[in-house]
Coordinates of C-alpha atoms in Angstrom, one line a residue:
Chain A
X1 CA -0.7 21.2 -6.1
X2 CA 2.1 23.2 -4.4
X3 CA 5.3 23.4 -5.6
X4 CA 8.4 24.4 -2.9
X5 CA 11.1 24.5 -4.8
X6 CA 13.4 25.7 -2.4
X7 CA 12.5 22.5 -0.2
X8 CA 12.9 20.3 -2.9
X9 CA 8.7 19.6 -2.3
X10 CA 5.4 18.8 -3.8
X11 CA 2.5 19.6 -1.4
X12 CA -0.9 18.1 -2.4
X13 CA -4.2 17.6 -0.9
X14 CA -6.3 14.8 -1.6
X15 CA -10.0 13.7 -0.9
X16 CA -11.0 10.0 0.3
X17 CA -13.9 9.9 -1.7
X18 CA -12.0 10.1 -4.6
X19 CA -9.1 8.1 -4.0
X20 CA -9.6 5.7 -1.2
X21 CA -6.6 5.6 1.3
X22 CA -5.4 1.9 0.0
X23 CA -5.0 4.0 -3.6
X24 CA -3.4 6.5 -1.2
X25 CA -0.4 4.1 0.6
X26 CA 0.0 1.7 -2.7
X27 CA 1.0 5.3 -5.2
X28 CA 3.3 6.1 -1.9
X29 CA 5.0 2.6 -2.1
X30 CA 5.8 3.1 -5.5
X31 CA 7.6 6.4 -5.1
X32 CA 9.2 5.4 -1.5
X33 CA 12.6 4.9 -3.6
X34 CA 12.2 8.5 -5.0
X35 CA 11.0 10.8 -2.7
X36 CA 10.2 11.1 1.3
X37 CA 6.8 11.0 1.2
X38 CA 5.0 12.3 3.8
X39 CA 1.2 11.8 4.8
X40 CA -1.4 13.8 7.2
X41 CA -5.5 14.4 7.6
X42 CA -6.7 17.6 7.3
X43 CA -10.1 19.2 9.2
X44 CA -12.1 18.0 6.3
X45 CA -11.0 14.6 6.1
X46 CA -9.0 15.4 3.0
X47 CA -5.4 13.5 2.9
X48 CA -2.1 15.6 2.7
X49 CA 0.3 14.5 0.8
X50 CA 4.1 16.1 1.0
X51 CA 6.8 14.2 -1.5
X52 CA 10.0 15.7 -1.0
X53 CA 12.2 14.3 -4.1
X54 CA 15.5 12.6 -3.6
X55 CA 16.9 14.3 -6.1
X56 CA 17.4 18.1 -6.8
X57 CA 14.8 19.3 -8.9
X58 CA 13.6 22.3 -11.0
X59 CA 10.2 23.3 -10.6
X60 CA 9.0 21.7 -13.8
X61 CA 10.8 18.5 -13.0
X62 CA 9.1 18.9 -9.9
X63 CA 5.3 19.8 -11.7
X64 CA 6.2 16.3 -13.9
X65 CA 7.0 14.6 -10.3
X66 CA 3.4 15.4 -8.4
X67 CA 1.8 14.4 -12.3
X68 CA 3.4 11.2 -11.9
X69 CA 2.0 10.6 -8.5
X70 CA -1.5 11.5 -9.6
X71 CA -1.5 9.1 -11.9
X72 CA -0.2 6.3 -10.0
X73 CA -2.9 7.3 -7.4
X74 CA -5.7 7.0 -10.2
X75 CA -3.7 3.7 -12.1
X76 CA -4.2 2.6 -7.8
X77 CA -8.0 3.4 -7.9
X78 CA -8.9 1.9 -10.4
X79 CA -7.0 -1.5 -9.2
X80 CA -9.0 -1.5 -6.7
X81 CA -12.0 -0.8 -8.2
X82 CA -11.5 -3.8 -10.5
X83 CA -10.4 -5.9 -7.6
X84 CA -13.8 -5.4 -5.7
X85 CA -15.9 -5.6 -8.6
X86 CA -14.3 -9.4 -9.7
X87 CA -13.8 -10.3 -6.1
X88 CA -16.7 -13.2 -6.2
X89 CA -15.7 -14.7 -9.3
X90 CA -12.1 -15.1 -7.9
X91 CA -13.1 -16.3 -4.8
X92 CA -15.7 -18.6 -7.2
X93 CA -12.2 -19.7 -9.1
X94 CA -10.0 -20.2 -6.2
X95 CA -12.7 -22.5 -4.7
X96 CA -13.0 -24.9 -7.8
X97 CA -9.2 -24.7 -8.0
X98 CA -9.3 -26.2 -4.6
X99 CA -12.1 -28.6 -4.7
X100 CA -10.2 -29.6 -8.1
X101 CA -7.1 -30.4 -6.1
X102 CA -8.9 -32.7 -3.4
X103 CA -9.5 -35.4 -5.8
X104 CA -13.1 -35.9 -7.9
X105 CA -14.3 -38.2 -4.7
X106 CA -16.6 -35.3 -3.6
X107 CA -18.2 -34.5 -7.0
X108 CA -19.6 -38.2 -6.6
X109 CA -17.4 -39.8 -9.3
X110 CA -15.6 -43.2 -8.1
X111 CA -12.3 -43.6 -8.0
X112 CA -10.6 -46.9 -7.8
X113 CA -8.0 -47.9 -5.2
X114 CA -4.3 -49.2 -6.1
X115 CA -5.2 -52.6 -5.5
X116 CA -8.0 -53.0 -7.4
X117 CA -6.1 -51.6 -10.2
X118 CA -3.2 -54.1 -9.3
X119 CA -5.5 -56.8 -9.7
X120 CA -6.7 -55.8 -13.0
X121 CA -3.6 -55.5 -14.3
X122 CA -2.3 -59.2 -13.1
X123 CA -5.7 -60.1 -14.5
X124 CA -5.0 -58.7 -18.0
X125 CA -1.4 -60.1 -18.1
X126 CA -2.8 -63.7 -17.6
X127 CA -4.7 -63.7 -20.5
X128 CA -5.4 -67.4 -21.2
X129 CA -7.9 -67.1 -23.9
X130 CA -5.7 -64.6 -25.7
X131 CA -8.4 -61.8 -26.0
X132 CA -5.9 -59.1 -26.2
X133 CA -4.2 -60.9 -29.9
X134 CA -5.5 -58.8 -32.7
X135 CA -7.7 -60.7 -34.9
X136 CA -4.9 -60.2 -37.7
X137 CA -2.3 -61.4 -35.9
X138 CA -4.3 -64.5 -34.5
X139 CA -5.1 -66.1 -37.7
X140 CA -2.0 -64.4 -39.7
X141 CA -1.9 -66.9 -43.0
X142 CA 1.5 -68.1 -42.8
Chain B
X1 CA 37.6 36.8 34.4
X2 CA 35.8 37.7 31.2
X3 CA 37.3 34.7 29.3
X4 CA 36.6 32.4 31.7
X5 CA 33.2 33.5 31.4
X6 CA 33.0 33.7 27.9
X7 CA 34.3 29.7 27.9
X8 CA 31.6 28.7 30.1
X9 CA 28.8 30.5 28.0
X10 CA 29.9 29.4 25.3
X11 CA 30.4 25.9 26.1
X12 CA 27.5 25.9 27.6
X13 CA 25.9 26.8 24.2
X14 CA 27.2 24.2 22.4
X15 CA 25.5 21.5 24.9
X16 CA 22.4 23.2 24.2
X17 CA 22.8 23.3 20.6
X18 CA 23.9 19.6 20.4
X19 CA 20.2 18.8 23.0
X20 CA 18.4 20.5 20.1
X21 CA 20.0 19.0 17.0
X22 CA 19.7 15.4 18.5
X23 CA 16.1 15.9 19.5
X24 CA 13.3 15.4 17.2
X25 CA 9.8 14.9 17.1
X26 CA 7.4 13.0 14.1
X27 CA 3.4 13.4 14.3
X28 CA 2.0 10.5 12.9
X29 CA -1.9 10.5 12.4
X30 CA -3.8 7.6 14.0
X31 CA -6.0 7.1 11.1
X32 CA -2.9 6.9 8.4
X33 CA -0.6 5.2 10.4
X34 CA -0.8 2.4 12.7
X35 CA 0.8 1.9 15.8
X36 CA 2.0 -1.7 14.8
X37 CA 3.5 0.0 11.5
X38 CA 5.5 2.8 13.9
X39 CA 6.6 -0.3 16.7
X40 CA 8.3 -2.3 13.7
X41 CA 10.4 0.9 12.3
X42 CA 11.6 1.8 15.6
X43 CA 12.4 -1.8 16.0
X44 CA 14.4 -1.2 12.8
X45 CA 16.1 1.8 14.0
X46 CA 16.6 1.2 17.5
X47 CA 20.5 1.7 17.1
X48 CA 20.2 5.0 15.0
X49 CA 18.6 7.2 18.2
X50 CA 16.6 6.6 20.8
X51 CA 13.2 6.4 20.5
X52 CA 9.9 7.8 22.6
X53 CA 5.9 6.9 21.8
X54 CA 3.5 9.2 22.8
X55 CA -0.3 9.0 21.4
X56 CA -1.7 12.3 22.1
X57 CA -4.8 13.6 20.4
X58 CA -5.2 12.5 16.9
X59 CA -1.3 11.6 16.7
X60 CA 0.8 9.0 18.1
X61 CA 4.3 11.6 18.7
X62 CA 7.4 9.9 18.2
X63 CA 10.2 11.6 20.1
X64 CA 13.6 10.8 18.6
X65 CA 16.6 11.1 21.1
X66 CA 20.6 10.7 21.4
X67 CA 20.3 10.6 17.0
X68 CA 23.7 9.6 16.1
X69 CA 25.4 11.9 14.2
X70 CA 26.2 10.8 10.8
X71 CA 22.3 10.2 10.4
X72 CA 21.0 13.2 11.9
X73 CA 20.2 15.1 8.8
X74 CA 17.7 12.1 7.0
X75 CA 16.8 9.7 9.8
X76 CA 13.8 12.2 10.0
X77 CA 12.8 11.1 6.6
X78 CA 13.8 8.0 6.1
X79 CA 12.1 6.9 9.7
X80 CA 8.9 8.4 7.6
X81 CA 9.6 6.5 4.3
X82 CA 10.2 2.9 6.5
X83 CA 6.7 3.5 8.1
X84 CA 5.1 4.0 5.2
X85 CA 6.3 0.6 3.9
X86 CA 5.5 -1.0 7.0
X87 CA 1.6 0.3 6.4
X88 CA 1.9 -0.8 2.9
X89 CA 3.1 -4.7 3.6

């Protein structure tokens, strides 16, 4: 890491095998509303990495600064790294989620249309052999 | 004589020196950032300066022209900083 002081700068070179370039651009959002941030390949692939700060620095503020960044880069890394490993059991949840919303009709499981249930229910209110009295209540000693 | 000469050098100066401070140049690299990412900022900006895409080599060059004055001194970076958050969305 490179400290220019005068410039207000933090000069850093990076490699891709270490920190992929999606770690790369998501630890450059983060800072966007602190530094300019500046990005460019060298011959060996490696990714250069210029934050100019915002604000006037020291160079130990400006040591703390290019720490920071590392570690977002790293905290970035490892996001991803999580995100690829548990890709096919979200992908897995997402799809039951959405096979869960259809309806249960295409797990095989019958489901009854509103009129049928209509029926039922006129069915139930007519109840002429008064099935749906409690026993107690039916032959209540009075 | 040698006034009037002196005027017309050093008039002549300043028109130079105002070409130079409203000129500019960015060198993106192709494999960080995308064209698409460069279009939309300059789409953003187009009222700031004028603006000039040139892929050549590994870079697409972004010429800025006619910068307006009261940006001059951080369009350069901030025309950095936008694309960046254009790649990033």
């Amino acid at each position: 890491m490179q400290i220019k002081e005068l410039e207000n700068q933090v000069l850093t070179t990076v490699s891709q095998k270490i920190y992929p370039l999606e770690a790369i651009y998501g630890a450059a959002y983060v800072f966007l509303n602190r530094a300019y941030i500046f990005l460019d390949e060298n011959k060996e692939g490696e990714i250069l990495i210029t934050l100019k700060a915002k604000e006037k620095m020291d160079k130990k503020q400006l040591e703390d600064f290019g720490g920071e960044f590392y570690n977002e880069l790293l905290n970035y890394s490892l996001r991803i790294g999580i995100s690829k490993n548990n890709q096919k059991i979200r992908e897995y949840i997402v799809g039951r989620a959405l096979i869960g919303a259809l309806g249960e009709d295409e797990e095989g499981v019958e489901t009854e249309e509103p009129e049928e249930i209509e029926e039922e229910i006129e069915e139930w209110k007519g109840d002429y052999l008064g099935l749906s009295i409690p026993w107690e209540k039916k032959f209540k000693k009075k | 004589m040698e006034r009037r000469l002196f005027r017309t050098f050093y008039t002549l100066g300043k028109e130079i020196q105002k070409k130079i401070i409203t000129f500019m140049t960015i060198n993106f690299n192709k494999s960080i950032y995308p064209l698409k990412a460069i279009k939309k900022t300059v789409q953003a900006y187009k009222d700031l300066a004028k603006f000039k895409i040139i892929e050549k080599g590994g870079y697409f060059i972004t010429e800025l022209i006619d910068i307006k004055k009261d940006v001059e001194s951080v369009i350069k970076d901030e025309f950095c900083n936008y694309v960046l958050s254009q790649v990033k969305q």
